[in-house]
Short mmCIF file of C-alpha atoms and ligand atoms in Angstrom, two decimals:
data_model
loop_
_atom_site.label_atom_id
_atom_site.label_comp_id
_atom_site.label_asym_id
_atom_site.label_seq_id
_atom_site.Cartn_x
_atom_site.Cartn_y
_atom_site.Cartn_z
CA MET I 1 0.29 0.28 0.23
CA PRO I 2 1.40 3.13 -1.31
CA ALA I 3 2.38 5.99 1.54
CA GLN I 4 -0.58 8.21 1.52
CA LYS I 5 1.50 12.02 1.38
CA PRO I 6 -0.34 14.16 3.55
CA GLU I 7 -1.29 18.10 3.16
CA ASN I 8 1.13 20.89 3.12
CA ARG I 9 0.52 22.82 6.47
CA VAL I 10 2.61 26.10 7.22
CA LEU I 11 2.91 26.77 11.43
CA ASP I 12 4.81 29.40 11.37
CA ALA I 13 5.20 32.95 9.20
CA GLU I 14 8.26 32.73 9.62
CA GLU I 15 9.12 29.12 7.27
CA SER I 16 8.21 31.69 4.44
CA PHE I 17 9.38 34.78 4.96
CA PRO I 18 10.95 36.79 1.53
CA ARG I 19 14.07 35.95 1.25
CA GLU I 20 15.74 39.31 1.63
CA ARG I 21 13.15 40.15 4.73
CA MET I 22 14.86 37.04 6.82
CA ALA I 23 18.04 38.20 5.06
CA ALA I 24 17.87 41.10 7.15
CA LEU I 25 16.25 39.53 10.10
CA GLN I 26 19.88 37.07 10.20
CA LEU I 27 21.62 39.86 9.93
CA GLU I 28 20.25 41.82 12.24
CA ARG I 29 20.69 39.09 15.32
CA LEU I 30 24.51 38.00 14.26
CA ARG I 31 25.09 40.95 14.95
CA LYS I 32 23.62 41.03 18.41
CA MET I 33 24.56 37.41 18.35
CA ILE I 34 28.46 37.94 18.00
CA ASP I 35 28.42 40.73 21.07
CA TYR I 36 26.72 38.20 22.83
CA ALA I 37 29.13 35.62 23.33
CA LYS I 38 31.72 37.44 23.12
CA ALA I 39 30.37 39.64 26.52
CA ARG I 40 29.17 36.35 27.83
CA THR I 41 32.07 33.69 27.22
CA PRO I 42 35.83 33.99 27.12
CA PHE I 43 36.17 31.70 24.62
CA TYR I 44 34.53 33.50 21.54
CA GLU I 45 35.60 37.23 23.89
CA LYS I 46 39.32 36.05 22.24
CA ALA I 47 38.45 34.09 19.26
CA LEU I 48 36.14 36.90 17.94
CA ALA I 49 38.94 39.57 19.48
CA GLY I 50 39.14 42.96 17.29
CA VAL I 51 35.37 42.36 16.01
CA SER I 52 31.84 44.18 16.84
CA GLY I 53 28.11 43.24 15.73
CA GLY I 54 28.07 46.16 13.72
CA ASP I 55 30.91 45.75 11.93
CA LEU I 56 29.39 43.23 9.79
CA LYS I 57 27.93 45.00 6.91
CA SER I 58 26.11 41.41 5.26
CA LEU I 59 26.06 38.55 6.05
CA ASP I 60 29.41 37.76 4.27
CA ASP I 61 31.14 39.28 6.26
CA ILE I 62 31.12 36.22 8.18
CA ARG I 63 33.76 35.12 6.61
CA ARG I 64 36.08 36.77 7.87
CA LEU I 65 35.36 35.07 11.41
CA PRO I 66 36.67 32.07 12.43
CA VAL I 67 35.25 28.73 12.62
CA THR I 68 34.41 27.10 16.02
CA THR I 69 34.88 22.99 16.05
CA LYS I 70 34.06 19.87 18.54
CA ALA I 71 38.08 20.05 19.86
CA ASP I 72 37.35 24.04 21.06
CA LEU I 73 33.89 22.66 22.62
CA ARG I 74 35.95 19.08 24.47
CA ASP I 75 38.46 21.84 25.33
CA ALA I 76 36.34 24.12 27.43
CA TYR I 77 34.75 20.99 29.06
CA PRO I 78 32.30 21.22 31.28
CA LEU I 79 30.37 24.30 30.55
CA GLY I 80 32.89 26.25 29.23
CA PHE I 81 30.80 27.87 26.11
CA MET I 82 27.87 28.28 28.33
CA ALA I 83 26.85 31.91 28.60
CA ILE I 84 24.16 32.25 31.25
CA PRO I 85 24.87 32.94 34.58
CA ARG I 86 23.95 28.99 36.94
CA HIS I 87 20.41 29.70 38.00
CA GLU I 88 19.64 30.93 34.49
CA ILE I 89 20.02 26.96 32.57
CA ALA I 90 16.89 25.37 32.33
CA ARG I 91 18.18 21.98 31.07
CA ILE I 92 21.60 19.78 30.08
CA HIS I 93 21.25 17.96 27.72
CA GLY I 94 24.55 16.00 25.74
CA SER I 95 26.20 14.38 23.25
CA SER I 96 28.66 11.64 23.55
CA GLY I 97 29.90 11.57 19.87
CA THR I 98 31.44 8.89 18.39
CA THR I 99 34.41 9.74 20.25
CA GLY I 100 36.38 11.04 23.02
CA LYS I 101 34.46 12.80 25.35
CA MET I 102 30.85 14.37 26.49
CA THR I 103 29.77 17.64 25.34
CA PHE I 104 27.49 18.83 27.54
CA VAL I 105 24.48 22.02 26.19
CA PRO I 106 23.24 24.15 28.89
CA TYR I 107 19.63 25.87 27.90
CA SER I 108 18.30 28.77 29.17
CA LYS I 109 13.51 28.84 29.33
CA ASN I 110 14.06 31.02 25.81
CA ASP I 111 15.96 28.15 24.39
CA LEU I 112 12.94 25.67 25.59
CA ARG I 113 10.31 27.33 23.62
CA ASN I 114 11.61 27.70 20.58
CA TRP I 115 13.35 24.52 20.45
CA THR I 116 9.26 22.98 21.39
CA ARG I 117 8.68 25.46 18.61
CA LEU I 118 10.77 24.45 15.35
CA VAL I 119 10.59 20.59 16.20
CA ALA I 120 6.89 21.74 16.17
CA ARG I 121 7.40 23.81 12.53
CA PHE I 122 9.23 20.33 11.19
CA LEU I 123 6.54 17.89 12.58
CA CYS I 124 3.16 20.14 10.63
CA ALA I 125 5.56 20.26 7.31
CA GLY I 126 5.82 16.28 7.75
CA GLY I 127 1.82 16.30 8.00
CA LEU I 128 1.24 16.35 11.69
CA GLY I 129 -1.41 18.30 13.09
CA PRO I 130 -3.22 18.44 16.40
CA GLY I 131 -5.64 15.74 17.89
CA GLN I 132 -3.05 12.69 17.06
CA LEU I 133 -0.96 10.50 19.21
CA VAL I 134 2.93 10.12 18.12
CA GLN I 135 5.02 7.72 19.75
CA ILE I 136 8.03 8.39 20.58
CA SER I 137 10.39 5.43 20.44
CA PHE I 138 14.22 7.28 21.36
CA GLY I 139 15.57 7.77 24.24
CA TYR I 140 15.04 10.08 26.12
CA GLY I 141 18.31 11.48 28.90
CA LEU I 142 21.44 12.89 27.77
CA PHE I 143 19.96 12.46 24.43
CA THR I 144 18.78 15.26 22.02
CA GLY I 145 15.87 12.50 20.12
CA GLY I 146 13.22 11.68 23.79
CA PHE I 147 13.49 15.51 25.27
CA GLY I 148 12.80 17.67 22.33
CA LEU I 149 10.46 15.77 19.83
CA HIS I 150 8.53 15.21 22.64
CA TYR I 151 7.43 18.26 23.76
CA GLY I 152 6.95 18.99 20.19
CA VAL I 153 4.58 16.38 18.97
CA GLU I 154 2.13 18.66 21.93
CA GLU I 155 2.85 21.53 21.33
CA MET I 156 1.14 20.59 17.84
CA GLY I 157 -1.51 19.85 20.73
CA SER I 158 -0.71 16.08 19.35
CA ALA I 159 -0.57 13.51 22.81
CA VAL I 160 2.56 11.38 23.46
CA VAL I 161 2.93 7.96 24.14
CA PRO I 162 6.59 8.09 25.52
CA ALA I 163 7.66 4.57 24.88
CA ALA I 164 11.79 5.45 24.50
CA SER I 165 14.20 3.27 22.72
CA GLY I 166 14.60 -0.47 22.77
CA ASN I 167 12.47 -3.60 23.84
CA THR I 168 10.77 -4.50 19.88
CA GLU I 169 8.07 -6.36 21.20
CA ARG I 170 7.04 -3.89 24.31
CA GLN I 171 6.89 -0.92 20.86
CA LEU I 172 5.14 -3.61 18.54
CA ALA I 173 2.66 -3.60 21.48
CA ILE I 174 2.14 0.18 21.78
CA ILE I 175 1.94 0.15 18.13
CA ARG I 176 -0.76 -3.10 18.04
CA ASP I 177 -2.98 -1.58 20.60
CA LEU I 178 -2.26 2.22 21.57
CA ARG I 179 -3.26 2.64 17.55
CA PRO I 180 -0.67 5.95 16.97
CA ASP I 181 -0.81 8.21 13.62
CA GLY I 182 2.31 9.12 14.00
CA LEU I 183 6.22 7.29 14.78
CA VAL I 184 9.42 8.89 15.84
CA CYS I 185 13.04 6.74 16.31
CA THR I 186 16.17 5.86 14.49
CA PRO I 187 15.57 5.61 10.28
CA SER I 188 17.70 2.53 11.70
CA TYR I 189 15.16 1.48 14.25
CA ALA I 190 12.71 1.62 11.97
CA LEU I 191 13.80 -0.33 9.71
CA ALA I 192 14.29 -2.75 12.94
CA LEU I 193 11.05 -1.78 13.55
CA GLY I 194 9.30 -2.12 9.90
CA GLU I 195 11.33 -6.28 10.19
CA ALA I 196 9.52 -7.44 13.11
CA ILE I 197 6.49 -6.53 12.12
CA ARG I 198 6.78 -7.48 8.19
CA ALA I 199 7.59 -10.81 10.59
CA HIS I 200 4.30 -11.23 12.84
CA GLY I 201 2.73 -11.04 9.48
CA VAL I 202 1.43 -8.18 10.67
CA LYS I 203 0.51 -6.29 7.47
CA PRO I 204 0.56 -2.09 6.85
CA GLY I 205 -2.52 -2.20 6.17
CA ASP I 206 -4.06 -3.01 9.49
CA LEU I 207 -1.76 -0.77 10.81
CA SER I 208 -2.56 3.07 12.33
CA LEU I 209 -0.20 4.41 11.45
CA LYS I 210 -0.15 7.23 8.43
CA LEU I 211 3.36 9.40 9.85
CA GLY I 212 7.12 8.78 10.58
CA PHE I 213 9.52 11.22 12.01
CA PHE I 214 12.83 10.07 12.25
CA GLY I 215 16.07 11.24 11.75
CA GLY I 216 19.57 11.06 14.10
CA GLU I 217 21.52 9.90 11.03
CA PRO I 218 22.05 9.24 8.07
CA TRP I 219 19.84 7.24 6.15
CA THR I 220 19.26 7.06 1.91
CA ASP I 221 15.86 7.37 -0.05
CA GLU I 222 15.99 2.94 -0.40
CA ILE I 223 15.65 2.33 2.95
CA ARG I 224 12.79 5.24 3.24
CA ARG I 225 11.32 3.31 0.10
CA ARG I 226 11.41 0.10 2.57
CA ILE I 227 10.00 1.62 6.00
CA GLU I 228 6.99 2.15 4.01
CA GLU I 229 6.35 0.15 2.08
CA ASP I 230 6.52 -2.27 6.04
CA THR I 231 4.94 -0.07 7.47
CA GLY I 232 2.27 1.81 5.69
CA LEU I 233 3.00 5.24 7.21
CA PHE I 234 5.24 8.50 5.36
CA ALA I 235 7.87 9.03 6.34
CA THR I 236 9.89 12.39 6.62
CA ASP I 237 13.98 13.40 7.83
CA ASN I 238 14.54 15.32 9.96
CA TYR I 239 18.52 16.65 11.00
CA GLY I 240 20.22 18.60 13.70
CA LEU I 241 22.65 18.33 16.41
CA SER I 242 22.68 19.04 19.79
CA GLU I 243 25.58 21.64 20.08
CA VAL I 244 23.06 24.25 18.11
CA ILE I 245 20.16 22.70 19.04
CA GLY I 246 18.71 18.88 19.23
CA PRO I 247 16.50 17.61 16.20
CA GLY I 248 15.19 20.85 14.50
CA ALA I 249 17.15 22.68 13.09
CA SER I 250 15.88 21.67 10.02
CA GLY I 251 12.69 18.91 8.48
CA GLU I 252 11.91 17.82 5.08
CA CYS I 253 8.37 19.66 3.94
CA VAL I 254 5.80 17.64 2.43
CA GLU I 255 7.44 17.20 -0.86
CA ARG I 256 10.74 15.87 0.24
CA ARG I 257 12.98 17.56 -1.57
CA GLY I 258 15.68 18.65 0.68
CA MET I 259 15.34 19.16 5.25
CA HIS I 260 14.34 22.67 5.50
CA PHE I 261 16.21 25.36 7.81
CA SER I 262 15.04 27.19 10.56
CA GLU I 263 17.05 30.67 8.97
CA ASP I 264 15.99 33.23 11.64
CA HIS I 265 17.01 30.92 13.80
CA PHE I 266 20.86 29.58 12.32
CA LEU I 267 22.64 31.11 9.43
CA VAL I 268 24.15 27.84 7.15
CA GLU I 269 26.65 27.46 5.48
CA CYS I 270 27.85 25.31 3.11
CA LEU I 271 32.30 25.30 2.42
CA ASP I 272 35.12 23.80 1.49
CA PRO I 273 36.29 21.20 4.39
CA ASP I 274 40.21 21.67 3.66
CA THR I 275 39.88 25.16 2.64
CA LEU I 276 36.81 26.35 4.15
CA SER I 277 35.93 28.31 1.02
CA PRO I 278 32.14 28.56 0.04
CA VAL I 279 31.26 25.68 -2.09
CA ASP I 280 29.88 26.78 -5.55
CA GLU I 281 25.84 26.66 -5.25
CA GLY I 282 24.39 23.57 -4.82
CA GLY I 283 28.07 21.48 -3.97
CA ARG I 284 28.87 19.45 -1.80
CA GLY I 285 31.01 20.33 1.87
CA GLU I 286 30.28 20.86 5.15
CA LEU I 287 27.25 22.75 6.78
CA VAL I 288 28.91 25.81 9.31
CA ILE I 289 25.86 26.05 11.70
CA THR I 290 25.42 29.87 13.17
CA THR I 291 23.17 30.02 16.31
CA LEU I 292 21.53 33.56 15.78
CA THR I 293 18.97 32.68 19.04
CA LYS I 294 20.73 30.46 20.92
CA GLU I 295 20.55 31.99 24.82
CA GLY I 296 22.86 29.05 26.92
CA MET I 297 25.50 27.95 24.54
CA PRO I 298 25.39 30.44 21.53
CA VAL I 299 28.07 28.61 18.66
CA ILE I 300 30.07 30.92 16.05
CA ARG I 301 30.94 28.80 12.90
CA TYR I 302 30.22 25.75 14.10
CA ARG I 303 32.35 22.86 11.55
CA THR I 304 29.52 19.29 12.19
CA ARG I 305 31.29 17.57 10.44
CA ASP I 306 28.04 16.52 8.44
CA ILE I 307 28.23 16.96 4.49
CA ALA I 308 25.53 18.07 2.31
CA SER I 309 24.79 20.50 0.15
CA LEU I 310 22.48 23.62 0.30
CA ASN I 311 19.18 24.76 -2.34
CA ARG I 312 18.15 27.85 -2.54
CA ALA I 313 15.59 27.11 -5.27
CA PRO I 314 11.87 28.31 -4.22
CA CYS I 315 9.99 24.49 -3.00
CA PRO I 316 6.36 23.85 -4.01
CA CYS I 317 5.19 24.18 -0.38
CA GLY I 318 5.98 27.62 -0.04
CA ARG I 319 8.65 27.27 2.65
CA THR I 320 11.89 29.40 2.08
CA GLY I 321 13.85 28.11 4.48
CA VAL I 322 17.99 26.92 2.30
CA ARG I 323 16.64 23.44 2.10
CA MET I 324 19.88 20.69 2.07
CA SER I 325 20.27 17.41 0.98
CA ARG I 326 20.51 14.16 2.81
CA VAL I 327 23.65 14.16 4.65
CA THR I 328 26.30 11.24 2.35
CA GLY I 329 28.29 11.00 5.35
CA ARG I 330 30.06 12.78 8.79
CA SER I 331 33.39 13.46 7.15
CA ASP I 332 34.93 11.94 10.09
CA ASP I 333 33.65 8.89 8.97
CA MET I 334 34.75 9.68 4.96
CA LEU I 335 36.89 6.33 4.48
CA VAL I 336 40.11 6.44 1.50
CA ILE I 337 40.50 3.33 0.07
CA ARG I 338 42.82 2.80 -2.58
CA GLY I 339 43.54 6.91 -2.71
CA VAL I 340 38.96 7.38 -3.15
CA ASN I 341 37.31 9.28 -0.77
CA VAL I 342 34.30 7.31 0.67
CA TYR I 343 31.51 7.21 2.69
CA PRO I 344 29.78 4.84 4.56
CA THR I 345 26.19 5.91 3.05
CA GLN I 346 27.65 5.40 -0.95
CA ILE I 347 28.24 1.68 0.41
CA GLU I 348 24.02 1.53 1.23
CA GLU I 349 23.22 3.01 -1.91
CA ALA I 350 25.03 0.45 -3.62
CA LEU I 351 24.29 -2.69 -1.76
CA LEU I 352 19.82 -1.41 -1.15
CA ARG I 353 20.61 -1.27 -5.17
CA VAL I 354 20.01 -5.19 -5.29
CA ARG I 355 16.88 -6.52 -4.60
CA GLU I 356 18.19 -9.52 -2.98
CA ALA I 357 20.15 -7.47 0.10
CA ALA I 358 19.36 -7.67 3.23
CA PRO I 359 19.30 -3.74 4.43
CA HIS I 360 21.50 -4.78 7.31
CA TYR I 361 24.99 -4.66 6.69
CA LEU I 362 28.25 -4.44 8.32
CA ILE I 363 30.84 -2.37 7.19
CA GLU I 364 33.99 -3.43 8.43
CA VAL I 365 37.27 -1.55 7.85
CA THR I 366 40.83 -2.48 8.31
CA ARG I 367 45.11 -1.18 7.40
CA PRO I 368 46.55 -4.33 6.41
CA PHE I 369 48.49 -2.03 4.94
CA ALA I 370 49.33 1.55 5.17
CA MET I 371 45.92 1.37 2.48
CA ASP I 372 42.50 1.05 4.02
CA GLU I 373 40.82 -2.51 3.28
CA VAL I 374 37.24 -2.48 2.99
CA LYS I 375 35.30 -6.08 3.97
CA VAL I 376 30.89 -5.60 3.64
CA LYS I 377 28.90 -7.85 5.20
CA VAL I 378 25.57 -8.12 3.88
CA GLU I 379 22.78 -9.85 5.13
CA VAL I 380 20.87 -12.00 2.14
CA ALA I 381 16.36 -11.09 2.33
CA PRO I 382 14.99 -14.13 3.79
CA GLU I 383 12.90 -15.05 1.17
CA MET I 384 15.90 -15.04 -0.94
CA PHE I 385 17.95 -17.44 1.34
CA SER I 386 19.12 -20.43 -0.85
CA ALA I 387 20.92 -23.57 -0.62
CA SER I 388 22.57 -23.20 -4.17
CA MET I 389 25.97 -21.95 -3.36
CA SER I 390 26.00 -20.77 -7.76
CA ASP I 391 23.28 -18.58 -6.86
CA MET I 392 25.21 -16.84 -3.85
CA VAL I 393 28.69 -16.84 -5.51
CA LYS I 394 26.30 -14.26 -7.95
CA LEU I 395 24.39 -12.75 -5.53
CA GLN I 396 28.28 -11.94 -3.88
CA GLU I 397 29.66 -10.61 -7.95
CA ARG I 398 26.60 -8.24 -7.73
CA LEU I 399 27.31 -6.84 -4.66
CA ALA I 400 30.45 -6.19 -5.85
CA ALA I 401 30.26 -5.09 -8.48
CA ALA I 402 27.13 -2.39 -7.46
CA ILE I 403 29.77 -1.09 -5.08
CA SER I 404 31.63 -0.20 -7.51
CA SER I 405 29.66 0.89 -9.82
CA VAL I 406 29.43 3.46 -7.49
CA THR I 407 31.89 4.20 -5.48
CA GLY I 408 34.49 3.29 -8.22
CA ILE I 409 35.86 0.57 -5.55
CA ARG I 410 35.80 -2.94 -5.22
CA MET I 411 35.50 -4.37 -2.13
CA THR I 412 35.18 -7.15 -0.27
CA VAL I 413 31.46 -8.34 -0.24
CA GLU I 414 30.83 -11.25 2.61
CA LEU I 415 26.77 -12.81 2.35
CA VAL I 416 25.69 -13.63 5.74
CA ALA I 417 21.97 -15.59 6.50
CA PRO I 418 19.05 -13.58 7.83
CA HIS I 419 19.30 -11.62 10.91
CA THR I 420 22.65 -12.25 11.77
CA LEU I 421 23.94 -8.36 11.87
CA GLU I 422 23.16 -6.54 14.52
CA ARG I 423 19.57 -4.81 15.34
CA PHE I 424 19.73 -0.83 16.00
CA GLN I 425 17.82 0.44 19.01
CA GLY I 426 19.36 3.89 18.39
CA LYS I 427 21.56 5.84 15.84
CA ALA I 428 22.86 2.35 13.29
CA LYS I 429 26.60 2.03 14.08
CA ARG I 430 27.27 0.60 10.87
CA VAL I 431 31.13 0.42 10.85
CA SER I 432 34.00 -1.95 12.27
CA ASP I 433 36.40 -0.35 12.66
CA LEU I 434 39.99 -2.32 12.98
CA ARG I 435 42.50 -0.03 12.41
CA ALA I 436 43.46 0.48 15.55
CA ALA I 437 43.73 -3.08 16.82
CA PRO I 438 46.40 -4.28 18.69
CA ALA I 439 49.75 -5.26 17.18
CA GLY I 440 49.42 -8.26 15.61
CA LYS I 441 46.09 -8.66 14.95
CA GLN I 442 46.27 -7.93 11.72
CA ALA I 443 49.20 -8.85 9.59
CA ALA I 444 52.39 -7.47 8.73
CA ARG I 445 53.77 -4.97 6.14
CA PRO I 446 55.50 -6.96 3.56
CA GLN I 447 59.06 -5.92 3.33
O1 LIG O 1 20.83 13.33 16.64
C1 LIG O 1 20.22 15.73 17.31
C2 LIG O 1 18.82 14.42 16.01
C3 LIG O 1 17.83 13.86 16.85
C4 LIG O 1 18.39 14.82 15.59
C5 LIG O 1 16.25 13.13 17.04
C6 LIG O 1 16.92 14.46 14.29
C7 LIG O 1 16.14 13.45 15.24
P1 LIG O 1 23.96 14.66 18.30
O2 LIG O 1 22.93 13.16 18.90
O3 LIG O 1 24.03 15.32 18.96
O4 LIG O 1 22.01 15.31 18.17
O5 LIG O 1 23.88 14.00 17.08
C8 LIG O 1 24.77 15.45 16.06
O6 LIG O 1 23.55 12.94 13.93
O7 LIG O 1 25.93 16.20 12.90
C9 LIG O 1 24.91 13.94 12.51
O8 LIG O 1 26.26 13.13 11.78
C10 LIG O 1 23.46 13.06 12.17
N1 LIG O 1 22.34 13.51 12.28
C11 LIG O 1 21.81 13.89 12.53
N2 LIG O 1 20.25 13.91 11.96
C12 LIG O 1 20.53 13.64 10.52
C13 LIG O 1 19.25 13.29 9.45
C14 LIG O 1 20.66 15.32 17.13
N3 LIG O 1 18.36 13.55 9.39
C15 LIG O 1 24.48 14.32 14.41
N4 LIG O 1 20.04 12.60 8.25
C16 LIG O 1 24.73 14.92 13.57
C17 LIG O 1 22.25 12.42 8.29
C18 LIG O 1 21.95 12.72 11.07
N5 LIG O 1 22.69 12.32 9.09
#
């Protein structure tokens, strides 16, 4: 049953501001933000020495300011970027990141109000109206997903089932018995839930689910198609990161041609990660985000490490907010294989072109002789699992060819039995990096 496209509705006037009006608002807020951050945080007092907000004559002048990195935040651990007195903190979230120390993010009362509204904006954009019931299967905790979505759903006048993440059988019982209209989780968990729904023999037409709001990690259109096939819902993507707010930085409308940024709260640039100069209009680059209204922890030109492109063309939905493409990867996830840059999402895209492969895979990276070597473990789809050796060899060959056509590189493909790879309840971990394994675990370099 094809997912039904919801009606297009817009929550706030700012979402459809003419671009010039938005640019004027951004410049006014940016100037204030520079002075605010300088006056209240030692980091920006130093980094922005000699600059004041009034010096910026246009938004392009932001390029004269230095960038802020995750390492800068870590150096200021735990709350060195906080710009409000301790008694004004309304909440603290955090992100563990893939490596290293946690980052804590303090919010003021106003920040929480803005955040709630920003989440409601993308929920509305993706089809949620008042009076609906939404199951939130994100973790509730330091991670911004659970609480962020929770208050956004309530802001929309809808109700929440705070299912939190994990316990797939219980999630399915809630879906079956409470009949929610919407589902919120990571795309990889939606995939796992869809798979479990299918395994229970439930047809999408028997489910109540109509809308899915998925985010927190990269995914592809092919994964979206599979989730929709298994569940019958209409799935939209939304993006954000704790350092700038959490979910709610951008989200898809029902056209699903990119995620609209809320530009009244964020100024977004797309830069070449090596030179930090702007990429050509529509080109891929690293998103660099400046918060325009954040009080608790403002960031100026924060390097997200997320690679995507920006599109300023008008959208049929009427929103004018710049649209970002899907994130194709994080610049720190990039693998260099025999000199070629490859992102895990490219490998995913290739695998999912082959119907007999299940959308469950693990990329194992080793560095036996100074170059990255990649082995891709792929589950065979249960209905395709065959005892015939020659069919399996052919499938393996087709997968290797698909990967090679997308990435330009031959990789070793290993087929594994259905349901043998790990399923994820939060963000998926699809790359197993064994390059830093202790000496002796990997082959010695030949002389
Ligand atoms: O993941 C915030 C969030 C929660 C967004 C729920 C959407 C839904 P962090 O844990 O700080 O915050 O991780 C942020 O996750 O820099 C991206 O690399 C990745 N990410 C988030 N959303 C998407 C998305 C939350 N829609 C990091 N597509 C970001 C691709 C995403 N990557």
